[in-house]
Tab-separated table of N, CA and C in Angstrom:
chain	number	residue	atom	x	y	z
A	1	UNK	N	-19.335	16.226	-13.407
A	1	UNK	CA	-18.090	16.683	-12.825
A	1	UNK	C	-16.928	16.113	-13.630
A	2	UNK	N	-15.800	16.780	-13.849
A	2	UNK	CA	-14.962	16.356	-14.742
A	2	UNK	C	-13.776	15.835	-14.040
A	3	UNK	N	-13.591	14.579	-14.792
A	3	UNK	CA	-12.779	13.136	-13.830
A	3	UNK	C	-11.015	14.039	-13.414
A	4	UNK	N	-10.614	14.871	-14.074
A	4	UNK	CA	-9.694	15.860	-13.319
A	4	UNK	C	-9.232	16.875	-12.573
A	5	UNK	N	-8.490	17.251	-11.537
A	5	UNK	CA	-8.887	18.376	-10.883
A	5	UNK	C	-8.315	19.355	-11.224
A	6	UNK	N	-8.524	20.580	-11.704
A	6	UNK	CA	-8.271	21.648	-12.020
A	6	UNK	C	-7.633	22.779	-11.083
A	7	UNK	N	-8.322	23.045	-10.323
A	7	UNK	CA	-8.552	23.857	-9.405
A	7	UNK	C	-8.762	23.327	-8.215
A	8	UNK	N	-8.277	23.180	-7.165
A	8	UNK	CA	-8.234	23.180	-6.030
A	8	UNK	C	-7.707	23.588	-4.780
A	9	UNK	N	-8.348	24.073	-3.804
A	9	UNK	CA	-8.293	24.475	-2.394
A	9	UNK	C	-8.746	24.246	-1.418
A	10	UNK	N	-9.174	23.568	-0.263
A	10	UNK	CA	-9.511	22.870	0.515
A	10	UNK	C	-9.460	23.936	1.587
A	11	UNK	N	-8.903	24.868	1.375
A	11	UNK	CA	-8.509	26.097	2.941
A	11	UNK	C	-9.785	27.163	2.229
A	12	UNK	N	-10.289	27.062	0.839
A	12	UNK	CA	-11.770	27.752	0.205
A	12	UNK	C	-12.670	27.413	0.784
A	13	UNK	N	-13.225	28.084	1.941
A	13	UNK	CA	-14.839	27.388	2.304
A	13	UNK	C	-15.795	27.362	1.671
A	14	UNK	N	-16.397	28.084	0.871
A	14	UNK	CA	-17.115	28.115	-0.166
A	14	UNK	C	-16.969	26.666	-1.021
A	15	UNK	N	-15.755	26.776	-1.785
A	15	UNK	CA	-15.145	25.450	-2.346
A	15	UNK	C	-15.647	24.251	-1.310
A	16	UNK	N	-14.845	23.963	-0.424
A	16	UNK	CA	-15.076	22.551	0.212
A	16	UNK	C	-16.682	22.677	0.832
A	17	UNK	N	-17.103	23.146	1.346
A	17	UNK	CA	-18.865	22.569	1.480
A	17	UNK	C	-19.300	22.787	-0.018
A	18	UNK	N	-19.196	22.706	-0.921
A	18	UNK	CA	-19.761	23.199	-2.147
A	18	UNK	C	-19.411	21.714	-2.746
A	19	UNK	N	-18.100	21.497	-3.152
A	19	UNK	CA	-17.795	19.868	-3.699
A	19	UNK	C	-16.835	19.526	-3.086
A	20	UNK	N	-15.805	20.544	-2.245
A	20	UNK	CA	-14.454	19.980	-1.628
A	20	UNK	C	-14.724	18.876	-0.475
A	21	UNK	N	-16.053	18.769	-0.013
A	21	UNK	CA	-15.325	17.645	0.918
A	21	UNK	C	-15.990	16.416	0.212
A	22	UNK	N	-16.942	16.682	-0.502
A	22	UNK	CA	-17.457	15.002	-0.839
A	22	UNK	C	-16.180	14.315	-1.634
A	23	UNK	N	-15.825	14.921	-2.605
A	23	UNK	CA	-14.124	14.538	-3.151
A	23	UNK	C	-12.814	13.960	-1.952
A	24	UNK	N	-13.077	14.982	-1.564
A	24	UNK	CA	-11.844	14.276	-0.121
A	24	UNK	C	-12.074	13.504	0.793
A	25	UNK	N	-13.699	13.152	0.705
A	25	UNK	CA	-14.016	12.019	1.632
A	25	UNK	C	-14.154	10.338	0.849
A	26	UNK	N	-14.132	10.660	-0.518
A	26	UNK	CA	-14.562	9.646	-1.531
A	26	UNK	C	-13.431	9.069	-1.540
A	27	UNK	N	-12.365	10.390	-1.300
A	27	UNK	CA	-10.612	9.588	-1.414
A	27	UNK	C	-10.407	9.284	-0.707
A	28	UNK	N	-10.848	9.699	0.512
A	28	UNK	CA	-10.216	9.250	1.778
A	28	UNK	C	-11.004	7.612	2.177
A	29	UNK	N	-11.815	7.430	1.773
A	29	UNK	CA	-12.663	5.875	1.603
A	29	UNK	C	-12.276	5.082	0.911
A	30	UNK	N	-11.836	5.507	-0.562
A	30	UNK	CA	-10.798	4.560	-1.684
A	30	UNK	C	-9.809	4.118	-0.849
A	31	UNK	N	-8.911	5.065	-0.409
A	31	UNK	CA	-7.351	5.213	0.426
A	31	UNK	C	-7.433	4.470	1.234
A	32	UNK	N	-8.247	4.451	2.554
A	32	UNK	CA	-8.228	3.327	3.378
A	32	UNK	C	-8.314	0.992	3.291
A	33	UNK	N	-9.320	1.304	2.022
A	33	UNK	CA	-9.297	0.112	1.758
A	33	UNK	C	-8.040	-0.686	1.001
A	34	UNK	N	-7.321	0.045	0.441
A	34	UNK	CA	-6.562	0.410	-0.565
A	34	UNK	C	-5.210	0.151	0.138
A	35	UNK	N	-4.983	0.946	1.349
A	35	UNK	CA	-3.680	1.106	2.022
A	35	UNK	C	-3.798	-0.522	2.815
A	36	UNK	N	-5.343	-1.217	3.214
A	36	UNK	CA	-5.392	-2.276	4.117
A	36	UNK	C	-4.413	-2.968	3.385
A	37	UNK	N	-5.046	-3.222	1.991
A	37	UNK	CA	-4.025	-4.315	0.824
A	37	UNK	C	-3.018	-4.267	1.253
A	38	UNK	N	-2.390	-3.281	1.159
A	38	UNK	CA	-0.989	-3.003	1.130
A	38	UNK	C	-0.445	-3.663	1.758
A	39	UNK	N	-0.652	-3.284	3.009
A	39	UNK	CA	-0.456	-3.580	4.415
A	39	UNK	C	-0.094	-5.008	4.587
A	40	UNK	N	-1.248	-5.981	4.181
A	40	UNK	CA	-1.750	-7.006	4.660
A	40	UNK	C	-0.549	-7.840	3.385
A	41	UNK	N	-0.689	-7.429	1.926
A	41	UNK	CA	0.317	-7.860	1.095
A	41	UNK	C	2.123	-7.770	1.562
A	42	UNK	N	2.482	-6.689	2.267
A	42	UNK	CA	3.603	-6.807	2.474
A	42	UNK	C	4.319	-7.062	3.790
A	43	UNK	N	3.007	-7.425	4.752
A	43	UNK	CA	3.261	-8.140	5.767
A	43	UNK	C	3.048	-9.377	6.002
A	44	UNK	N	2.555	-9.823	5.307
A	44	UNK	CA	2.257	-11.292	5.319
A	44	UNK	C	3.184	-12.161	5.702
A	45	UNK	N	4.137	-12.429	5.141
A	45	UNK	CA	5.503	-12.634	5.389
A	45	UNK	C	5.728	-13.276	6.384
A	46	UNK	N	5.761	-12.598	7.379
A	46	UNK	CA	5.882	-12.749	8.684
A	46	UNK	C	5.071	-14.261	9.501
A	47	UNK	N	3.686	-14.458	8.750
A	47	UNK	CA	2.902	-15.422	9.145
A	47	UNK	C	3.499	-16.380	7.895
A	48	UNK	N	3.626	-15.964	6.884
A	48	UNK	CA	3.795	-17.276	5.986
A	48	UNK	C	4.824	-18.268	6.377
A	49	UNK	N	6.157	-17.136	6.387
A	49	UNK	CA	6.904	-18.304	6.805
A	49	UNK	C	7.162	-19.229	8.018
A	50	UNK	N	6.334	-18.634	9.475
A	50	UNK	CA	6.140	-19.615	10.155
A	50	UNK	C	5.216	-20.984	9.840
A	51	UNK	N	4.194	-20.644	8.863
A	51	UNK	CA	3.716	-21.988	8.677
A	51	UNK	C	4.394	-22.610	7.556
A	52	UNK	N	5.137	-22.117	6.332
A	52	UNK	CA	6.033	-22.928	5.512
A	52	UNK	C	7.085	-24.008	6.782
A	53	UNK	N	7.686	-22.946	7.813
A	53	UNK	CA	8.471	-24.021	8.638
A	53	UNK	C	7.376	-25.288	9.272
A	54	UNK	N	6.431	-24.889	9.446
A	54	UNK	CA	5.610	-26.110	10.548
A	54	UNK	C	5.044	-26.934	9.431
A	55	UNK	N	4.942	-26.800	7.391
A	55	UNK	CA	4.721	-27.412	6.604
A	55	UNK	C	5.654	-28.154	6.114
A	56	UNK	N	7.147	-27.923	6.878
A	56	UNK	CA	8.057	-28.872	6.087
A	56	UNK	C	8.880	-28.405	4.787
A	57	UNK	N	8.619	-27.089	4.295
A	57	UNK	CA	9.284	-26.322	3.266
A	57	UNK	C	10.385	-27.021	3.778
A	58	UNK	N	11.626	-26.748	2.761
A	58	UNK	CA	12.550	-27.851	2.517
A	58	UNK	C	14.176	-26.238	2.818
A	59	UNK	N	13.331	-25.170	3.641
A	59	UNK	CA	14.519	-24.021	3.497
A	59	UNK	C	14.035	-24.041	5.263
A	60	UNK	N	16.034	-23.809	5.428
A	60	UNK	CA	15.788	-23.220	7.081
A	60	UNK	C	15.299	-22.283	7.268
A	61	UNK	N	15.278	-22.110	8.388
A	61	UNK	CA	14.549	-21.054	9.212
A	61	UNK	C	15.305	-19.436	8.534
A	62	UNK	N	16.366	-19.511	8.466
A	62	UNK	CA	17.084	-18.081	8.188
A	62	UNK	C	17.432	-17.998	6.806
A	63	UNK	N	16.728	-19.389	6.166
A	63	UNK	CA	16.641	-19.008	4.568
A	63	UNK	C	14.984	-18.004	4.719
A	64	UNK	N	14.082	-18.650	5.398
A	64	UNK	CA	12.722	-18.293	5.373
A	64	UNK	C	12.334	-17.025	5.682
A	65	UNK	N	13.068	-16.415	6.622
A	65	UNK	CA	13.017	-15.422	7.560
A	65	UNK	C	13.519	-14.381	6.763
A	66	UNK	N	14.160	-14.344	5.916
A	66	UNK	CA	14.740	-13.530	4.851
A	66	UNK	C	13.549	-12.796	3.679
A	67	UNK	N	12.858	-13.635	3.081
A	67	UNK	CA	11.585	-13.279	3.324
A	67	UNK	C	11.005	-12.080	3.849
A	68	UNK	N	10.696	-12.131	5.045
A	68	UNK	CA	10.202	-11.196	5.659
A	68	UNK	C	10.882	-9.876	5.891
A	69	UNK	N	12.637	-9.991	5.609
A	69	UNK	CA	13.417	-9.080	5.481
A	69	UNK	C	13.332	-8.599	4.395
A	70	UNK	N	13.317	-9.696	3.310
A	70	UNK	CA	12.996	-8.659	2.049
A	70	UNK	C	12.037	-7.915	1.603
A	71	UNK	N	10.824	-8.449	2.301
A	71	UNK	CA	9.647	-7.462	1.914
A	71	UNK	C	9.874	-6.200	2.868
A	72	UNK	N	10.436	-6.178	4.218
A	72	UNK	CA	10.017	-5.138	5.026
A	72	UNK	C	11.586	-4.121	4.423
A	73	UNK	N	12.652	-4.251	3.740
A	73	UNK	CA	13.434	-3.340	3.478
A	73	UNK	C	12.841	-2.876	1.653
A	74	UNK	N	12.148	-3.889	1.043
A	74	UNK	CA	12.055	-3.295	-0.096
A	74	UNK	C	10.429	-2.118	0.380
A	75	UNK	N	9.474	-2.186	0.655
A	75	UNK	CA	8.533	-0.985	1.472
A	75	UNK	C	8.961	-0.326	2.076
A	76	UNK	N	10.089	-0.455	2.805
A	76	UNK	CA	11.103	0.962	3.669
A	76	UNK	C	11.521	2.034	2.881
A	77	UNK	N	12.136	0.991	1.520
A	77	UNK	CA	13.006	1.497	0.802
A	77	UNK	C	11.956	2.302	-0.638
A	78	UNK	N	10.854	1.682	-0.956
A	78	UNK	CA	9.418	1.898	-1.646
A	78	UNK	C	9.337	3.556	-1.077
A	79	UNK	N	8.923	3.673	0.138
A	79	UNK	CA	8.298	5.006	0.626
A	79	UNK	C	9.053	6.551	0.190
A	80	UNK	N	10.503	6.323	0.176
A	80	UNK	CA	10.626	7.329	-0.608
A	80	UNK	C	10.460	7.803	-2.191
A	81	UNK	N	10.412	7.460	-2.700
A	81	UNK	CA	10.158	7.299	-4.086
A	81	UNK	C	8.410	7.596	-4.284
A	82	UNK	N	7.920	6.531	-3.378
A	82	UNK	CA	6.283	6.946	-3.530
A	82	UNK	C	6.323	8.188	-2.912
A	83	UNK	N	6.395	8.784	-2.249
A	83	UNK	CA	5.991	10.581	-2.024
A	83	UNK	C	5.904	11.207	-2.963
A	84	UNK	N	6.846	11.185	-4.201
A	84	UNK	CA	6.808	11.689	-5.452
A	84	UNK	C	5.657	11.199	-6.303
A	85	UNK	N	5.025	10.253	-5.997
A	85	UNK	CA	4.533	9.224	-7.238
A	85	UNK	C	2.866	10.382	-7.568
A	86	UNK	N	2.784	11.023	-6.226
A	86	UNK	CA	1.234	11.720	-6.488
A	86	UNK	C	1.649	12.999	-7.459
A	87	UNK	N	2.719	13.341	-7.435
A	87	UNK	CA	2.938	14.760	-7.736
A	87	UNK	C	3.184	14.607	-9.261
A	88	UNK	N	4.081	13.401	-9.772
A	88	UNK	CA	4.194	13.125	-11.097
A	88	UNK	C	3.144	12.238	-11.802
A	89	UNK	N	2.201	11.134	-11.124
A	89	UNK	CA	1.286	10.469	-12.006
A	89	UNK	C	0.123	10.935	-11.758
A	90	UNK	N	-0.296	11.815	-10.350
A	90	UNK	CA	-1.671	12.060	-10.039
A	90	UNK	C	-2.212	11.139	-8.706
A	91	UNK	N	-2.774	11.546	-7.857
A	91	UNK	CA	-3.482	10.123	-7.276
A	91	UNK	C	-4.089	9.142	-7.423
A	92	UNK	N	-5.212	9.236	-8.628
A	92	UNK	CA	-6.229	8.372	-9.274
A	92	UNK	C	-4.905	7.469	-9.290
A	93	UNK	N	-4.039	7.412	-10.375
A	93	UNK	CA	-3.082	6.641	-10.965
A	93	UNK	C	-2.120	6.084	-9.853
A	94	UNK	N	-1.642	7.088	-9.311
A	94	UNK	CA	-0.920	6.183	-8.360
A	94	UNK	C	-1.703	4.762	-7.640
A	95	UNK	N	-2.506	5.350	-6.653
A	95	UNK	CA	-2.871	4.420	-5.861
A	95	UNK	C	-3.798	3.476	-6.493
A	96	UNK	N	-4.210	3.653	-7.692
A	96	UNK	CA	-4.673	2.326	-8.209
A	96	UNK	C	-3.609	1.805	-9.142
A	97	UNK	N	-2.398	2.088	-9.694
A	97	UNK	CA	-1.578	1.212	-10.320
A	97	UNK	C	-0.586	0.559	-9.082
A	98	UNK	N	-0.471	1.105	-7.970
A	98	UNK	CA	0.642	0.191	-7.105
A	98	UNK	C	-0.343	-0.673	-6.128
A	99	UNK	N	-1.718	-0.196	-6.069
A	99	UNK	CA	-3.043	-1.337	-5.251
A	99	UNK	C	-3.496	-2.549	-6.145
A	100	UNK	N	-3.056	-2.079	-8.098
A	100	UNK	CA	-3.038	-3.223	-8.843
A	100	UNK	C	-2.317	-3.752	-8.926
A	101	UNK	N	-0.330	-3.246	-8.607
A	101	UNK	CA	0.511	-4.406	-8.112
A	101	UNK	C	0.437	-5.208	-7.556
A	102	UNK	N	-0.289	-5.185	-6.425
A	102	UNK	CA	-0.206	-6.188	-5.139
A	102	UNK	C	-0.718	-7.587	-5.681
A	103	UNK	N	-1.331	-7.646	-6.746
A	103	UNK	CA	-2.207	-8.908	-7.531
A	103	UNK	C	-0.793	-10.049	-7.471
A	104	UNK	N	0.119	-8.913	-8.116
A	104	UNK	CA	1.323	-10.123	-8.716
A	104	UNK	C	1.807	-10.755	-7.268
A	105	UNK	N	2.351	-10.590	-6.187
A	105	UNK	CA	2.821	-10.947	-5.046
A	105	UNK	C	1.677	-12.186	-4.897
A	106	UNK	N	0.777	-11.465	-4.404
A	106	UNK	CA	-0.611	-12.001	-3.329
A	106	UNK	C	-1.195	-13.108	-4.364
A	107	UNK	N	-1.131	-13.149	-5.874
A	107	UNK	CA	-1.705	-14.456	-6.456
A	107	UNK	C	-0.341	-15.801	-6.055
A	108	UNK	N	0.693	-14.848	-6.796
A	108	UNK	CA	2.045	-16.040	-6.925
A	108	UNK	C	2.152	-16.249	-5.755
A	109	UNK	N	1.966	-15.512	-4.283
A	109	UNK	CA	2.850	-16.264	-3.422
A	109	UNK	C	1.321	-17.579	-2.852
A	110	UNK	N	0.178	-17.610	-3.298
A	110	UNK	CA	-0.786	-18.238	-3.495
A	110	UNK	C	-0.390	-19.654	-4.004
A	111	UNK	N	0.050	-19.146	-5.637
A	111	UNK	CA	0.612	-20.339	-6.255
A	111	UNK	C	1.397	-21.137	-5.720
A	112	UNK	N	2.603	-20.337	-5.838
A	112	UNK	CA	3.830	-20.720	-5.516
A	112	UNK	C	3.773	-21.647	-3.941
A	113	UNK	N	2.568	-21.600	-2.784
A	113	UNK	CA	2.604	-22.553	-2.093
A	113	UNK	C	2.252	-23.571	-2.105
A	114	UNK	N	1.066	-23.658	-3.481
A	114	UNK	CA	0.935	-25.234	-3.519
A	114	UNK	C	2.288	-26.255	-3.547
A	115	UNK	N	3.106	-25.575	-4.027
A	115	UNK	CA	4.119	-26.802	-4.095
A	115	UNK	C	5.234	-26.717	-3.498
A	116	UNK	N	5.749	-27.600	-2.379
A	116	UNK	CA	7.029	-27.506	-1.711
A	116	UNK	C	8.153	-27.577	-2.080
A	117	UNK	N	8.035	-27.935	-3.258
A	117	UNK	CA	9.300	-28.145	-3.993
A	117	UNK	C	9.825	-26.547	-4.687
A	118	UNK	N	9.009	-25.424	-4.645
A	118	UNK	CA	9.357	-24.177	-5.316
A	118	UNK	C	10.305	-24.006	-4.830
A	119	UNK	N	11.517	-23.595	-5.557
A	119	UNK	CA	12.864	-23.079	-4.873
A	119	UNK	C	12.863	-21.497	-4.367
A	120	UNK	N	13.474	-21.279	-3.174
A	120	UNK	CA	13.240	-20.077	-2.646
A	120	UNK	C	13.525	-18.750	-3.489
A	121	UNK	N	14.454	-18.572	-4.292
A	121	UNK	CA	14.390	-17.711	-5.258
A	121	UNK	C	13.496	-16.911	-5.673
A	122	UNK	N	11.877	-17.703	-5.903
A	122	UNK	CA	11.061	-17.248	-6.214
A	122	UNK	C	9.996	-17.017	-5.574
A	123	UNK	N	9.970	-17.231	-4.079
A	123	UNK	CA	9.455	-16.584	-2.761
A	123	UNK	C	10.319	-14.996	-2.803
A	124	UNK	N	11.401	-15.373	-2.892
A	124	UNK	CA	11.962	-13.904	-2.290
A	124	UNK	C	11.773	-13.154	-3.785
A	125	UNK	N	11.528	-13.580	-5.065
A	125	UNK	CA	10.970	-12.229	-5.796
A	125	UNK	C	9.373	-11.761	-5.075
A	126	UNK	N	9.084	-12.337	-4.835
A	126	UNK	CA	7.303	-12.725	-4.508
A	126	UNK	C	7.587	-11.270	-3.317
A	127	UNK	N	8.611	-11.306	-2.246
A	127	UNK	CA	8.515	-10.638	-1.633
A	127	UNK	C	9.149	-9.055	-2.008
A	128	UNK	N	9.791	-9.184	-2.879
A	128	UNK	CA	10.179	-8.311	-3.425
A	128	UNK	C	9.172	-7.165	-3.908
A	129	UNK	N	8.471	-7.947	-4.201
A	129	UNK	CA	6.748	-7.723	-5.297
A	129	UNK	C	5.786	-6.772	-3.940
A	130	UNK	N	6.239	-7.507	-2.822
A	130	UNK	CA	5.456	-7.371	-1.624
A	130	UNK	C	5.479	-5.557	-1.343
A	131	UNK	N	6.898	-5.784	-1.143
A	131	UNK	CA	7.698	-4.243	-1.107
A	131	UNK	C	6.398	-3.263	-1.488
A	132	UNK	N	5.885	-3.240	-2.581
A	132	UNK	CA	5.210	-2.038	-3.400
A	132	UNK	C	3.343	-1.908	-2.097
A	133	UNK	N	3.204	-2.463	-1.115
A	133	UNK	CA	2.586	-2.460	-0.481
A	133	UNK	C	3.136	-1.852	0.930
A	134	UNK	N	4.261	-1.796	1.345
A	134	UNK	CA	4.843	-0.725	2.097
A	134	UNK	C	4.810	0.841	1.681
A	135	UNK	N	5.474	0.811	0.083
A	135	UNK	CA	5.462	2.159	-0.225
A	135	UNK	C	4.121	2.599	-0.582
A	136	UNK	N	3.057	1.963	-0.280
A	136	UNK	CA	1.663	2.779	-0.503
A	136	UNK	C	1.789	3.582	0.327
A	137	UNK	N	2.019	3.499	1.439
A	137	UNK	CA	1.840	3.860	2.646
A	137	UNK	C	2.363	5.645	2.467
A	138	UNK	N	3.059	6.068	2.117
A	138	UNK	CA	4.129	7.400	1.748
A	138	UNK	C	2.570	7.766	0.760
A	139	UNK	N	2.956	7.236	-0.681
A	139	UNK	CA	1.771	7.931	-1.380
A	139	UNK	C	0.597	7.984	-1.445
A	140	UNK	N	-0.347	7.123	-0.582
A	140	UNK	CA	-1.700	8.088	0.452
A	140	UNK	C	-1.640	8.635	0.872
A	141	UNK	N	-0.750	8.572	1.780
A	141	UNK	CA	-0.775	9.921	3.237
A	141	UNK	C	-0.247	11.066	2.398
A	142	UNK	N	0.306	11.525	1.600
A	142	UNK	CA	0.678	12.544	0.396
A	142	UNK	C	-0.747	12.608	-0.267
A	143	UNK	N	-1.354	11.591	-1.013
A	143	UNK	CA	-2.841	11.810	-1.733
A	143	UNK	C	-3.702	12.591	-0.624
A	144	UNK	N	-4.014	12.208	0.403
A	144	UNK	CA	-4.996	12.342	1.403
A	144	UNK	C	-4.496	14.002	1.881
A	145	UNK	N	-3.460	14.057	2.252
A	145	UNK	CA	-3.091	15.707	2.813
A	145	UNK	C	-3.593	16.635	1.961
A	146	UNK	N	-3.497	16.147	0.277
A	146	UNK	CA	-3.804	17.213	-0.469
A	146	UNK	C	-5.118	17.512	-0.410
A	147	UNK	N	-5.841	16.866	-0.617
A	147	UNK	CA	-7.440	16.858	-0.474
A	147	UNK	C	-8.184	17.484	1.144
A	148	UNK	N	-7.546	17.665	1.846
A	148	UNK	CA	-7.643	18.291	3.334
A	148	UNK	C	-7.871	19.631	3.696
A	149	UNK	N	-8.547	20.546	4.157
A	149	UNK	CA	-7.702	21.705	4.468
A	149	UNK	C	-7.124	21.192	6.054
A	150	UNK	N	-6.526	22.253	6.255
A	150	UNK	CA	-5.088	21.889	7.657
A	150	UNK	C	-5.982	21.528	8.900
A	151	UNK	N	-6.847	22.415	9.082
A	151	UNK	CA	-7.834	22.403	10.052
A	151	UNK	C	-8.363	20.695	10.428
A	152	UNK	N	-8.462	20.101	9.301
A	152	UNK	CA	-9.132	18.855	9.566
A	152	UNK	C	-7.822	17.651	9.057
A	153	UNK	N	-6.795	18.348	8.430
A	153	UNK	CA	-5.951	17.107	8.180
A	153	UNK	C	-5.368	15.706	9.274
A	154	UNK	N	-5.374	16.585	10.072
A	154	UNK	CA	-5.244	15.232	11.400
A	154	UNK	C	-5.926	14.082	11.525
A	155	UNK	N	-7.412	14.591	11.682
A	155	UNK	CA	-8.133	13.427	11.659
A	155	UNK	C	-8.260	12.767	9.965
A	156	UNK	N	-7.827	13.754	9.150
A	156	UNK	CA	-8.369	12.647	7.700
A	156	UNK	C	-7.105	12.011	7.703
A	157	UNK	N	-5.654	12.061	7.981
A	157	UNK	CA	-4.771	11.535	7.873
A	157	UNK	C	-4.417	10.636	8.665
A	158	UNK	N	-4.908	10.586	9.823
A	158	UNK	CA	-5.514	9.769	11.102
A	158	UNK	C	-6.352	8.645	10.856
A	159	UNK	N	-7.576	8.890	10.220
A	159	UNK	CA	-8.341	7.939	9.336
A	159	UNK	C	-7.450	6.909	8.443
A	160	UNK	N	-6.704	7.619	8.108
A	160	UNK	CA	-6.523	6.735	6.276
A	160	UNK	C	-4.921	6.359	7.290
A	161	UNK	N	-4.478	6.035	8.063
A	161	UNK	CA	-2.996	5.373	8.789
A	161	UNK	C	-3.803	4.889	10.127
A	162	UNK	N	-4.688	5.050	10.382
A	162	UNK	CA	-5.021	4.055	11.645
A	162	UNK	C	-5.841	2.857	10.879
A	163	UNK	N	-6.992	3.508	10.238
A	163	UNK	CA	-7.767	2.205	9.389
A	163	UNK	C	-6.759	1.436	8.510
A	164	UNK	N	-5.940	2.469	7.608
A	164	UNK	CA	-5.515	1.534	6.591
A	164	UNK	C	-4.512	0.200	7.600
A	165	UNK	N	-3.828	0.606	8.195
A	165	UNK	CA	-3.255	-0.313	9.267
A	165	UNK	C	-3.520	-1.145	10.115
A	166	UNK	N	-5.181	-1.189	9.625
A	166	UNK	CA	-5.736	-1.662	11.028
A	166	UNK	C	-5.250	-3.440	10.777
């Protein structure tokens, strides 16, 4: 089978019991694990900096908490832009170059806690970084619709935003 899609229709019955659904179910299995990252990368936030405060980090509370503002407006702000991202790079590409972003956030903000002395600056790029795990969220649910016919898009789009969220 050739790693690009050419031709496709999902509303073709012939087509989808033939190869259309094993393809849209293969994506829809990538997508879910894929969107968890996301998820879990640009929410984190939220838990980190309550335990940086109960560790003694050396930033108040509404330096810390900022943080969590910056990751949740830069993924707000991510999702439009990703809707486009399937239509101009493809899905393969999308969702594995912004599921290989998440490395940079999720290692550094790793690093970056061994030591209390890191100045916040470089938490809030960290969360910045985070951002690109919100806007997955827009370009799956765009990957996943395409691969669907209408009839069943509910539940595959249902699948890949209830699991990936879970």
């Amino acid at each position: 089978m050739a790693k690009d899609i050419y031709d496709w229709d999902p509303e073709d019955e012939a087509q989808w019991n033939s190869v259309g659904k094993k393809i849209a179910n293969r994506n829809l299995w990538i997508s879910i694990p894929a969107l968890l990252c996301g998820f879990a990368v640009w929410l984190y936030w939220g838990i980190i900096t309550v335990q940086m405060i109960n560790l003694g980090y050396p930033f108040d509370k509404s330096q810390l908490f900022t943080l969590a503002a910056i990751a949740g407006l830069t993924g707000a702000t991510l999702r439009i832009p990703s809707t486009f991202f399937i239509r101009i790079a493809g899905g393969r590409n999308t969702i594995f170059l912004t599921t290989a972003l998440l490395i940079l956030p999720a290692l550094g903000t790793g690093i970056l806690l061994q030591n209390p002395d890191t100045p916040l600056w470089k938490f809030q790029i960290l969360a910045l970084l985070s951002g690109i795990g919100g806007g997955n969220f827009a370009s799956s649910m765009s990957n996943i619709s395409f691969f669907f016919p209408k009839r069943i898009q509910g539940y595959s789009l249902g699948m890949n935003a209830g699991l990936g969220n879970f």
